[in-house]
Coordinates of C-alpha atoms in Angstrom, one line a residue:
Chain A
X83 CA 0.0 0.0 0.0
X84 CA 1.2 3.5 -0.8
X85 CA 2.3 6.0 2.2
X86 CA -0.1 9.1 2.1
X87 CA 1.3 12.4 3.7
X88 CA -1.6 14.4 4.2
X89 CA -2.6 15.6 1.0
X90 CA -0.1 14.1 -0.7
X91 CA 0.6 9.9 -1.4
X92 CA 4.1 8.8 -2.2
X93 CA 4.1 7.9 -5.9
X94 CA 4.3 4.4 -6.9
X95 CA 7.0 3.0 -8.5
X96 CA 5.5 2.6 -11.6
X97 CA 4.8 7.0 -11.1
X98 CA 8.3 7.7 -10.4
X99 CA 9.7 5.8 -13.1
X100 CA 7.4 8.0 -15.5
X101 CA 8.5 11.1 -13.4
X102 CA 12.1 10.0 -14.0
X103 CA 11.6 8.9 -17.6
X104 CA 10.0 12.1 -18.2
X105 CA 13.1 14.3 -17.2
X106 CA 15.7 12.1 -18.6
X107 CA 14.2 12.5 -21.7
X108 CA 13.6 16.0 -22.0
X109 CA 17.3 16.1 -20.4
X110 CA 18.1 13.9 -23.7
X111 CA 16.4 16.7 -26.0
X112 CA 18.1 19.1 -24.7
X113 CA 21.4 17.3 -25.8
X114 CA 20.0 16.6 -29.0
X115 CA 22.8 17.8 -30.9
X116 CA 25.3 14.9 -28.9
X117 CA 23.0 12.5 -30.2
X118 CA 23.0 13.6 -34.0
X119 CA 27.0 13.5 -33.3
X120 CA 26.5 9.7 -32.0
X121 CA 24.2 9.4 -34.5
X122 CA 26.3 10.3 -37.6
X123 CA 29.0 7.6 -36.1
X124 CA 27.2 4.3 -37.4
X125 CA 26.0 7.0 -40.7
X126 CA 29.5 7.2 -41.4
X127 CA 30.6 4.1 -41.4
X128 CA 27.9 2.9 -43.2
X129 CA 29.0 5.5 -46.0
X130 CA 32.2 4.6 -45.8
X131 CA 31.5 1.1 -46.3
X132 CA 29.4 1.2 -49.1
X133 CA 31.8 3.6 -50.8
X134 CA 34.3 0.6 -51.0
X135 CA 31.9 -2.0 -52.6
X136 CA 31.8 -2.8 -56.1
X137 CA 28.5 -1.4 -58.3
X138 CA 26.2 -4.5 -58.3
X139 CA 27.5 -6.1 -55.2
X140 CA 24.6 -8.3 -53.5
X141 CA 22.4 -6.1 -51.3
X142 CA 23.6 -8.8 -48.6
X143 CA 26.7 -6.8 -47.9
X144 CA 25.2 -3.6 -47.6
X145 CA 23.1 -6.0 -44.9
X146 CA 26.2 -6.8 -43.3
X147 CA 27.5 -3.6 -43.1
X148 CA 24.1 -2.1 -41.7
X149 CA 24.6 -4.6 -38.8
X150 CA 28.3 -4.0 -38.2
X151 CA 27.6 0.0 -38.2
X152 CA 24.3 -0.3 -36.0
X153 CA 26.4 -2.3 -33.3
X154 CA 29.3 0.0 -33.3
X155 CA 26.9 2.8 -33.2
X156 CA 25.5 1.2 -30.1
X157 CA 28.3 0.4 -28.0
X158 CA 29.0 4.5 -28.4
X159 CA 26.2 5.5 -26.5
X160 CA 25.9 2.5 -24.4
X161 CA 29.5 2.7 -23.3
X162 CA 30.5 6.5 -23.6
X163 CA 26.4 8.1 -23.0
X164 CA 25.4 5.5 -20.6
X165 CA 28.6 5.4 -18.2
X166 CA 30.0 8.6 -17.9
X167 CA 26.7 9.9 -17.2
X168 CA 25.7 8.1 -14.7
X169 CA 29.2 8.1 -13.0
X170 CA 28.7 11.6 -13.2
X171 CA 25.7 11.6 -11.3
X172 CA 27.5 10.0 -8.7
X173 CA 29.9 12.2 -8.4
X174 CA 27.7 15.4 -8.2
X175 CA 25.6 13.7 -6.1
X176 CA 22.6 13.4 -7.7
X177 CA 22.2 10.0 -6.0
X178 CA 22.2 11.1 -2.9
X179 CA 19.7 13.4 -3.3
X180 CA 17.0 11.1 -5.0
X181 CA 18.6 8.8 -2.2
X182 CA 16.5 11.4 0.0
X183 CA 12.8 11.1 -1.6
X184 CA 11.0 8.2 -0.9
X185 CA 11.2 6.3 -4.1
X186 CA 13.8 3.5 -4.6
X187 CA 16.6 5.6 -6.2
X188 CA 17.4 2.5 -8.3
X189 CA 14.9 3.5 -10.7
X190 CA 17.6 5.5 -12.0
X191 CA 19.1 3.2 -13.2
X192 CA 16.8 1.3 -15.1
X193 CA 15.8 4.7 -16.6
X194 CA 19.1 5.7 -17.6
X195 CA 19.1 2.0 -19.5
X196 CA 15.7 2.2 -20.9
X197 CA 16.4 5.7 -22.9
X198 CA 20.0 4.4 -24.0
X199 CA 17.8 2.0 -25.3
X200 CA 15.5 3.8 -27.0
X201 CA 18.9 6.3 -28.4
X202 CA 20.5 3.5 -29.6
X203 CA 17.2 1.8 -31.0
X204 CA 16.2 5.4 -32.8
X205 CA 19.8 5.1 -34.5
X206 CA 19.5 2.0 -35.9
X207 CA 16.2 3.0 -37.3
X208 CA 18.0 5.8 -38.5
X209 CA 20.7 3.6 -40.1
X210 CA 18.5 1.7 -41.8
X211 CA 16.6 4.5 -43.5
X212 CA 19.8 6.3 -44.9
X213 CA 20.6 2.4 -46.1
X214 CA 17.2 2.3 -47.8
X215 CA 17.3 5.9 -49.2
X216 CA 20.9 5.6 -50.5
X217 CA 21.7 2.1 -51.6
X218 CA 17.9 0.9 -52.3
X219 CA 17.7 -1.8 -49.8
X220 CA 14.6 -2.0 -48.0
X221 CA 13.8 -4.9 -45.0
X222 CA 10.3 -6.4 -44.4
X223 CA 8.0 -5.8 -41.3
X224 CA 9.1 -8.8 -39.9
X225 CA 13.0 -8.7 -40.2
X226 CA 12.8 -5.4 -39.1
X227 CA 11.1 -6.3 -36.3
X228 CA 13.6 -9.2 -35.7
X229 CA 16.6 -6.2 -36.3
X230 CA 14.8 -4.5 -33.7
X231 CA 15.0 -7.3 -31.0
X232 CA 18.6 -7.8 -32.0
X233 CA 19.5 -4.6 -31.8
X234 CA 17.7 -4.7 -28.3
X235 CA 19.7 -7.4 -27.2
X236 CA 23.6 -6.3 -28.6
X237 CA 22.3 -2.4 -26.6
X238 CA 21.8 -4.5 -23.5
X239 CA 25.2 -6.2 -24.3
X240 CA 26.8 -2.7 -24.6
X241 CA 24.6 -1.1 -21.4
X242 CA 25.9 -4.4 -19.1
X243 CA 29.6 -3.7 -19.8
X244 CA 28.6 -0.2 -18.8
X245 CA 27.2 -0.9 -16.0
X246 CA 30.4 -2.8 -15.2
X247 CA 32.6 0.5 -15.9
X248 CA 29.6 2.6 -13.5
X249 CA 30.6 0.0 -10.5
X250 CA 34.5 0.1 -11.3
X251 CA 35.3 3.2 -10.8
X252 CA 34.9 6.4 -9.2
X253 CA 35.1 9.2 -11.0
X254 CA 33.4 10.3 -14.3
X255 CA 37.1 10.8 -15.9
X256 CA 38.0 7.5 -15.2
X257 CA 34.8 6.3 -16.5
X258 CA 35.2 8.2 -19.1
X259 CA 38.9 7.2 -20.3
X260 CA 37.7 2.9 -19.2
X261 CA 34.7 3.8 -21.9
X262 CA 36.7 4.7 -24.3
X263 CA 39.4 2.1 -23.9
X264 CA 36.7 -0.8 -24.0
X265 CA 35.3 1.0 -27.2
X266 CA 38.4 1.2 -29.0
X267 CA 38.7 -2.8 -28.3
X268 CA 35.1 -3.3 -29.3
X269 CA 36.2 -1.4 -32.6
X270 CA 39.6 -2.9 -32.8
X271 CA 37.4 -6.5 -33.0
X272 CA 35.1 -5.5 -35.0
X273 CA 37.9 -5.1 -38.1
X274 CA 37.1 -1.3 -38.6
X275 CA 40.3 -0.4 -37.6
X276 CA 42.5 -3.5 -39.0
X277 CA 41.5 -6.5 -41.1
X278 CA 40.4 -9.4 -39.1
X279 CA 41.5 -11.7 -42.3
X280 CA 45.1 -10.5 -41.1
X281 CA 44.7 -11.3 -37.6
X282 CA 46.2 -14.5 -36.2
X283 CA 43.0 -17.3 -36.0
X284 CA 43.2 -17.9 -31.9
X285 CA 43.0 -13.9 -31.9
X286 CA 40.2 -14.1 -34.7
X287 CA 38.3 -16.6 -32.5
X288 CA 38.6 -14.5 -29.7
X289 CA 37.0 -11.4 -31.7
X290 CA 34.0 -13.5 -32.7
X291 CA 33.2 -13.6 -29.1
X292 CA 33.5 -10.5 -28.1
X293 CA 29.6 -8.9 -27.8
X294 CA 30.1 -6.3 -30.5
X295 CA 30.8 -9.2 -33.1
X296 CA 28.3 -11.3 -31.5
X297 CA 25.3 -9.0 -32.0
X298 CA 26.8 -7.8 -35.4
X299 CA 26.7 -11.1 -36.7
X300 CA 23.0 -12.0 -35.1
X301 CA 21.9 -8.5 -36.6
X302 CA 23.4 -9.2 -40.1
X303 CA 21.6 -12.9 -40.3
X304 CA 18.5 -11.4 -39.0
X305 CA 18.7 -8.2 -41.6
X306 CA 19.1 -10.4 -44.7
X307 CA 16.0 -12.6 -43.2
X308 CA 18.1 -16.3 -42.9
X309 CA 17.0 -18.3 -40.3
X310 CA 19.4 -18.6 -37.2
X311 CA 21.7 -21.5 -37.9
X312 CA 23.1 -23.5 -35.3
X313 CA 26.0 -20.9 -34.8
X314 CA 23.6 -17.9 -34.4
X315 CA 21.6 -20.1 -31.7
X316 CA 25.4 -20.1 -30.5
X317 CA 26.1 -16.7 -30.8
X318 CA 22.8 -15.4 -29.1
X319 CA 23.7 -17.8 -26.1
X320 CA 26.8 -16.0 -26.1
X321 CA 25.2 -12.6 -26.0
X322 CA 23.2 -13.4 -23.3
X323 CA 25.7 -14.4 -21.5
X324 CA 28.0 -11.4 -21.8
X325 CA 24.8 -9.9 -21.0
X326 CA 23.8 -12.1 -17.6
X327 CA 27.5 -12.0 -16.2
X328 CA 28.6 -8.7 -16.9
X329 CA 25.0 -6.9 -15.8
X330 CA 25.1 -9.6 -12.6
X331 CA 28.6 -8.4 -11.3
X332 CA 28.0 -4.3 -12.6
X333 CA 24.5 -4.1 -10.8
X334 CA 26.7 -6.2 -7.4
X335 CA 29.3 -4.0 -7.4
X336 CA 27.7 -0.6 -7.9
X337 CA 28.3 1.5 -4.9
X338 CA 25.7 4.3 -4.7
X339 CA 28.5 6.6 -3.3
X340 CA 31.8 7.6 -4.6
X341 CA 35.1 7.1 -3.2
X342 CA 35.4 10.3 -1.5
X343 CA 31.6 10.2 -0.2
X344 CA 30.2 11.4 -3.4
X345 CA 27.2 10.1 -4.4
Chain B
X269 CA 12.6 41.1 14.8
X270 CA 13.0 38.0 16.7
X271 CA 12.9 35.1 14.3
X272 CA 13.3 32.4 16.8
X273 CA 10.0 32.7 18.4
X274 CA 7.8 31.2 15.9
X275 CA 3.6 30.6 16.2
X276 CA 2.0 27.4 15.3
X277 CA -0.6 28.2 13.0
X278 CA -3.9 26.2 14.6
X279 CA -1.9 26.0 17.5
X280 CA -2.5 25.4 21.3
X281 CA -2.3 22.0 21.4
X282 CA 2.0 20.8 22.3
X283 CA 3.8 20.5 19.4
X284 CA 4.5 16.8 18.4
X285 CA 7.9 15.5 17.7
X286 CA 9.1 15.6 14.0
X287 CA 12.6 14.4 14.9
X288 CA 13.5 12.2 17.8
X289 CA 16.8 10.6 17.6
X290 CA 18.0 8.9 20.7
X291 CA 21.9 7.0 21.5
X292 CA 22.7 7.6 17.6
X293 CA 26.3 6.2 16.6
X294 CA 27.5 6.9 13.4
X295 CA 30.9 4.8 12.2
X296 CA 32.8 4.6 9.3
X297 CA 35.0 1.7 10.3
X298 CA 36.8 2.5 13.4
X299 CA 36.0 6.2 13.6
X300 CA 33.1 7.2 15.4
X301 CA 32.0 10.1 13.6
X302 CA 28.7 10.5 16.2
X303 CA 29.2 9.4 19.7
X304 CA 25.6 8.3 21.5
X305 CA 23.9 11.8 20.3
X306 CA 20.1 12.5 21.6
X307 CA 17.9 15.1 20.9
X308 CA 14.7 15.8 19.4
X309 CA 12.4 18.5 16.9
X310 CA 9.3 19.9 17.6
X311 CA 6.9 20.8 14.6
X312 CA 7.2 24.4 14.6
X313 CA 11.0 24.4 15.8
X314 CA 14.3 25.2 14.0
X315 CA 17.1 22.9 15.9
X316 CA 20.7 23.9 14.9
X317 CA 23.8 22.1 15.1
X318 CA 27.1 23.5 15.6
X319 CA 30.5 22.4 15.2
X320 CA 33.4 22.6 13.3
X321 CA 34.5 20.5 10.5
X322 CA 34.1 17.0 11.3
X323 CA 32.5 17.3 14.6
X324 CA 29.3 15.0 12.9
X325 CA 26.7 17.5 11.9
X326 CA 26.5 16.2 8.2
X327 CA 26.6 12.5 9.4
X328 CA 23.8 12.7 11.7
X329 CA 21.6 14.3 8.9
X330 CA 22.7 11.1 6.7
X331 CA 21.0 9.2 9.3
X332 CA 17.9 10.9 9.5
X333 CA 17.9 10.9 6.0
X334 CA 19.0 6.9 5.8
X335 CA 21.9 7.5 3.4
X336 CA 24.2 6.0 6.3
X337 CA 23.1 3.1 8.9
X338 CA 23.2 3.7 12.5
X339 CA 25.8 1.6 14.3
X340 CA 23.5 2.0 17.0
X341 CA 20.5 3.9 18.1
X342 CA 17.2 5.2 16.6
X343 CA 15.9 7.9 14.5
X344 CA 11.8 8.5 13.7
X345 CA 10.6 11.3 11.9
X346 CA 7.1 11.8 12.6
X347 CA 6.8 8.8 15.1
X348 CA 7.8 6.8 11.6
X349 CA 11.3 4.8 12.5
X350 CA 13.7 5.4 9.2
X351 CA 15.1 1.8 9.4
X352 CA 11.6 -0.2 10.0
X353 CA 9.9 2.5 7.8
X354 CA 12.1 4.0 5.5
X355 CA 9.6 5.0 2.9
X356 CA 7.5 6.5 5.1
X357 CA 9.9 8.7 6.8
X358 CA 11.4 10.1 3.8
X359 CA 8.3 11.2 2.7
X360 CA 8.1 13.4 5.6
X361 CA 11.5 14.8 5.0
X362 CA 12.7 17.9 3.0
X363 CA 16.1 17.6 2.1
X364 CA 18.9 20.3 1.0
X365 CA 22.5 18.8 1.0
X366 CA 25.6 21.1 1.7
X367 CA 26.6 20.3 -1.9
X368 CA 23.8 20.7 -4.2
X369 CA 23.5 18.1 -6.6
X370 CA 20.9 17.6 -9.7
X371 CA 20.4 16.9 -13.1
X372 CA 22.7 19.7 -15.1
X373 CA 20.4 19.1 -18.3
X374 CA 17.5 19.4 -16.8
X375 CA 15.8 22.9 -16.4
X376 CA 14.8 24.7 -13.4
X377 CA 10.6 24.0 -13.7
X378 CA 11.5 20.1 -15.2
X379 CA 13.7 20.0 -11.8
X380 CA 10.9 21.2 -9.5
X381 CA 8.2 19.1 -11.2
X382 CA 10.3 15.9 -11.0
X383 CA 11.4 16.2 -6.7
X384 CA 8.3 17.7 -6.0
X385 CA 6.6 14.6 -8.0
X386 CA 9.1 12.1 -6.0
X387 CA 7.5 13.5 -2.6
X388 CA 4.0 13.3 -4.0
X389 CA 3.0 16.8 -4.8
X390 CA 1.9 16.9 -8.5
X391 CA 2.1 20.7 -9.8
X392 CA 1.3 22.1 -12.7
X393 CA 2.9 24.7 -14.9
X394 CA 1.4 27.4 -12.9
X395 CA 2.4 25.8 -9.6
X396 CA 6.0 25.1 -10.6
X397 CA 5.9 29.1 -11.5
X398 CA 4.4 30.1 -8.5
X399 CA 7.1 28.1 -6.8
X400 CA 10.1 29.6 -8.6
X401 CA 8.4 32.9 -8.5
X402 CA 9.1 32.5 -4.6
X403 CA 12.7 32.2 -4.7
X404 CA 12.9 34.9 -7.2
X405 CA 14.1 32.0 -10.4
X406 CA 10.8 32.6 -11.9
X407 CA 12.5 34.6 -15.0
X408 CA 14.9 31.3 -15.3
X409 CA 12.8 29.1 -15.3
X410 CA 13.7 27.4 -18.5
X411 CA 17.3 27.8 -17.7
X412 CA 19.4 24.4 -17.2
X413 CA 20.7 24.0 -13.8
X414 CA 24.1 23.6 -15.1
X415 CA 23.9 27.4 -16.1
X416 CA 22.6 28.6 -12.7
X417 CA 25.2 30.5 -10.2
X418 CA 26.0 29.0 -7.4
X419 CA 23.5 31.4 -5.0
X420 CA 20.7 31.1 -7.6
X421 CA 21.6 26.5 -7.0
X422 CA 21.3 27.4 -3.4
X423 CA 18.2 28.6 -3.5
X424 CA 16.3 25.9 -6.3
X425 CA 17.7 23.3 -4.1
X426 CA 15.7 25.1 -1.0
X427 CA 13.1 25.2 -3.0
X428 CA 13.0 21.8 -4.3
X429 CA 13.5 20.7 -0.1
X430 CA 10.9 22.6 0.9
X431 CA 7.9 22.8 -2.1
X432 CA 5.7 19.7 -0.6
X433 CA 5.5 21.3 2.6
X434 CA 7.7 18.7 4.8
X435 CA 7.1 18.0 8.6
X436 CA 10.7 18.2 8.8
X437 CA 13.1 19.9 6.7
X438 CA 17.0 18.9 7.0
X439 CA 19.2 21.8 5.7
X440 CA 22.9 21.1 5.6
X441 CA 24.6 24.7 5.5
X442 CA 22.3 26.5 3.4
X443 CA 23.5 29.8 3.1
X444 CA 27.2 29.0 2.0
X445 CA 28.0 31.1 -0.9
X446 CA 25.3 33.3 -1.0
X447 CA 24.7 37.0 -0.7
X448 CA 23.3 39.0 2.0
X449 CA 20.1 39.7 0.4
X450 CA 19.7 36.1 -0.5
X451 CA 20.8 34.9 2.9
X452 CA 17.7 37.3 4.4
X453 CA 15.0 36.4 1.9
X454 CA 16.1 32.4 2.6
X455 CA 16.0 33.3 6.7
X456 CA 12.3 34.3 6.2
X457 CA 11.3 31.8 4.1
X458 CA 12.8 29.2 6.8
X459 CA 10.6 31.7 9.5
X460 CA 7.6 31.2 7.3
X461 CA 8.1 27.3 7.0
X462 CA 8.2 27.3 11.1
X463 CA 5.1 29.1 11.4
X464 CA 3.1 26.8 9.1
X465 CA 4.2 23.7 11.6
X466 CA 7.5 22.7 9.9
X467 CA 10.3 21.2 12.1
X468 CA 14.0 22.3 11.0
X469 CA 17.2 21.0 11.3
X470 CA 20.1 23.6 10.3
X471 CA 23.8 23.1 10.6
X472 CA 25.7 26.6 10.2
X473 CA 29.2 27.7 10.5
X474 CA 28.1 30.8 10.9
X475 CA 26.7 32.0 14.6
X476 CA 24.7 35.0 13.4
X477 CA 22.3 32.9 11.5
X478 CA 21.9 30.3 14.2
X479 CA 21.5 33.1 16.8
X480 CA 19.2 34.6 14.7
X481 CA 17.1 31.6 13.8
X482 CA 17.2 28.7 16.0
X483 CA 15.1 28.3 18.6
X484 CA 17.5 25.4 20.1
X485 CA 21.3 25.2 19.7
X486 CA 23.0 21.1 19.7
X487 CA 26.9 21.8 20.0
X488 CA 29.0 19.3 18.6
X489 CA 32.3 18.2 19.3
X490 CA 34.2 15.0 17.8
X491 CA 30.7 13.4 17.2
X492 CA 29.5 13.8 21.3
X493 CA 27.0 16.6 21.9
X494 CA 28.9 19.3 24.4
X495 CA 26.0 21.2 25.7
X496 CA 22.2 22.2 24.1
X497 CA 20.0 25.0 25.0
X498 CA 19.3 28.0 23.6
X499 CA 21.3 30.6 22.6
X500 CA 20.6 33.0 25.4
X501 CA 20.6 29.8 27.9
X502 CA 24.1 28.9 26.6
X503 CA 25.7 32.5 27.0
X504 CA 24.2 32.5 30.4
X505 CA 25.4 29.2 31.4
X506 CA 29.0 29.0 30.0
X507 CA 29.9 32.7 30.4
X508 CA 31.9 32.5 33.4
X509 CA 33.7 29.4 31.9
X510 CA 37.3 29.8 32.3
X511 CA 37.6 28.7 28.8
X512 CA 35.2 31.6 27.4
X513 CA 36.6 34.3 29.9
X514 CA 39.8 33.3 27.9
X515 CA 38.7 33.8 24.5
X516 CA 36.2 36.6 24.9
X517 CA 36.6 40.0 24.2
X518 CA 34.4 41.9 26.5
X519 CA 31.2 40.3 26.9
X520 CA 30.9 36.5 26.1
X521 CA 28.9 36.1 23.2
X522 CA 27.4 32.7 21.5
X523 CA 30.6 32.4 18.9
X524 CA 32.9 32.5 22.4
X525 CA 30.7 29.9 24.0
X526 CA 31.2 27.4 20.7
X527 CA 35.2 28.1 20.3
X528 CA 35.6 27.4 24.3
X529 CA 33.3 24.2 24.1
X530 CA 34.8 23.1 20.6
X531 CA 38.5 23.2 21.4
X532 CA 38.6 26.2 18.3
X533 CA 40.8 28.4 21.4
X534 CA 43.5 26.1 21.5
X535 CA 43.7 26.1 18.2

């Protein structure tokens, strides 16, 4: 039963999360440009990619390439948006003071994950309209739908690992520089930034577990409408766990307060 | 004007307890940063705690506000205890922190819509105006908190504290960094809060402001509480201290009382 004070009666949780998803939001319009920034990350690389294949190339590589920018562009604003920001809050102490009302302040966090969701689920909707505008591929309903989910799932891959950076450290800096380190080896696996063809095959194995190759390659099957072999069963398993374990041990370890007493 | 002596709207009948905190200990490890501290607020009563830095003023706030668990003791605000009814007591509380803290993005009204909708007090446009309005941020409303001076963050976070009406308001320093004039206006708005039934807890460096506004002085030393009363009452009792005669200039006053208690004359 909900607390009344007088006139008033404590929200319930489901209230508070719409109070809280309400000013996140409009706190994400206001940074609207930051997101057309983020945004133009997975754009480019999708333009950059496209640029390099040969006129009458099978529309299944513009597919892949979709996937592969869409998954990059998501571990951007899951790993640098989600992280840093909430770190931040911690360390200004915004915490402490929803600590103070009486709703569970951990709603927080699952609204900070729910609009990098939506972000990172706007972008890939955005990806797939400049690939459908500029290199005439177009999905159906249903693998769209299925892109959706995926991209769902690789986001929650990218927001646990987060998560994991959030409860590791203290200050939004060091947040900050962990973010960009883990994205630089999410990028570095992905082949962007060298061939994976040139990479020794233990280290090649090693890249096609990593979550950002995981959910690329579920993405990419799911995009050009296959249905899951055996190794995307394999590779969703995968996901999930990165997922599970990852979200388990940053949700365990996350300390409300900050080294100094921050919080 | 004497702000201390505040009127119970309705009153007549004996003000209840909004804050009664009884054999509090406070640890963080080994250090006892409160020592066994008692006292209590009545609605309609401004309660200030003294001491210098470290002497446990902030850390008994965190209790009342349940950011930090007792080692021992109990804390109820509003006959609610904060560790059997956590929910409950917080949604007594007003809080302002010594270091404000919100959502930089956010804008002044989305700020006071979203803490006064945690406590349960839904306002519209106009009510978030007439609130801002108040602390004179009414023209800034739209602005982001990130752009706001540090005085004009003092007083939003009051506002936010204090805009549902609290039976009990905790305010952690609240006129560091601002002006005169802004330390007066927020002095009657705290005198206003009083006389509608609001019980306050204030810690303060400064002894003009607690002179001027408590009606009950807690003084603070290495987390043990040295002596309580009022101001007047504590002059009166510690002025022929050999410890005040020693640091006083003339007549004893309240700041000579809290260096001689404090251990700041040694210093």
């Amino acid at each position: 039963m909900r607390e009344a004070v007088g006139s008033r009666q404590v929200p319930s949780a489901g209230q508070a999360l719409g109070l809280m998803a309400s000013a996140e939001l409009a706190a994400m319009a206001h940074n609207r440009r930051s997101l057309l920034w983020t945004t133009a990350v997975p754009v480019a690389i999708l333009v950059l990619g496209a640029s390099q294949l040969h006129p009458g190339t099978p529309h299944r590589a513009i597919w892949s390439i979709v996937a592969l920018a869409s998954m990059i562009g998501a571990f951007v604003l899951g790993l640098l948006g989600y992280a840093t920001d909430l770190v931040g809050y911690r360390e200004r102490g915004v915490f402490r003071r929803l600590r103070t009302t009486p709703v569970p302040a951990s709603l927080i966090l699952v609204v900070r994950a729910l609009t990098a969701l939506l972000a990172i689920l706007i972008q890939f909707l955005v990806v797939v309209a400049v690939a459908a505008f500029a290199y005439h591929v177009h999905p159906t309903m249903g693998r769209l739908a299925g892109g959706i989910a995926v991209v769902a799932l690789g986001g929650l891959s990218a927001l646990a690992l987060a998560q994991l950076i959030v409860a590791r450290t203290a200050r939004a800096q060091s947040a900050t520089a962990l973010a960009r380190m883990a994205l630089m080896v999410s990028l570095f696996m992905t082949g962007v930034l060298l061939r994976l063809s040139a990479w020794p095959a233990f280290w090649r194995h090693v890249a096609d577990w990593t979550p950002v190759r995981l959910a690329g390659a579920l993405l990419g099957a799911t995009l050009l409408g296959q249905p899951w072999s055996t190794a995307d069963w394999q590779h969703a398993a995968g996901l999930g766990g990165w997922i599970l374990v990852a979200g388990f041990v940053g949700v365990a370890a996350f300390r409300w307060e900050g080294a100094d007493g921050s919080s | 004007m004497n702000q201390r002596t505040f009127e119970v709207e309705g009153g007549g009948a004996p003000a209840q307890p909004v804050l009664e905190i009884e054999g509090l200990v406070v640890a963080y490890g080994s250090v006892r940063a409160v020592d066994a501290v008692s006292f209590r607020v009545c609605a309609g009563e401004v309660v200030g705690l003294l001491g210098p830095n470290g002497a446990g003023k902030t850390s008994i706030l965190s209790a009342v506000e349940g950011l930090v668990a007792p080692r021992a003791g109990r804390v109820a605000v509003a006959g609610r205890d904060i560790r059997q009814h956590p929910v409950a007591a917080r949604a007594q509380l007003g809080v302002q922190l010594q270091h404000t803290a919100f959502q930089p993005d956010l804008t002044l009204a989305q700020l006071i819509k979203l803490y006064a909708g945690l406590q349960g007090c839904r306002l519209d446009a106009a009510g978030v105006r007439q609130g801002l309005n108040r602390v004179g941020l009414g023209e800034l409303a739209s602005r982001r908190f990130g752009q706001l001076s540090g005085g004009q963050q003092q007083r939003l976070a009051l506002l936010a504290a204090l805009i549902h009406e609290p039976a009990l308001a905790l305010l952690d320093e609240p006129t560091t960094g601002l002006d005169p004039q802004s330390r007066r206006e927020l002095w009657d708005r705290i005198s206003g809060l009083v006389g509608r039934g609001t019980g306050v807890v204030l810690t303060t460096h400064s002894m003009e402001e607690a002179a001027a506004l408590a009606s009950r002085l807690v003084i603070l030393h290495r987390g043990r509480v040295r002596a309580t009363g009022t101001p007047e009452d504590l002059v009166a009792q510690f002025q022929s201290d050999p410890g005040v005669r020693r640091v006083a200039h003339g007549q004893p006053t309240l700041e000579d009382v809290f260096l001689a208690l404090t251990g700041g004359a040694e210093q």
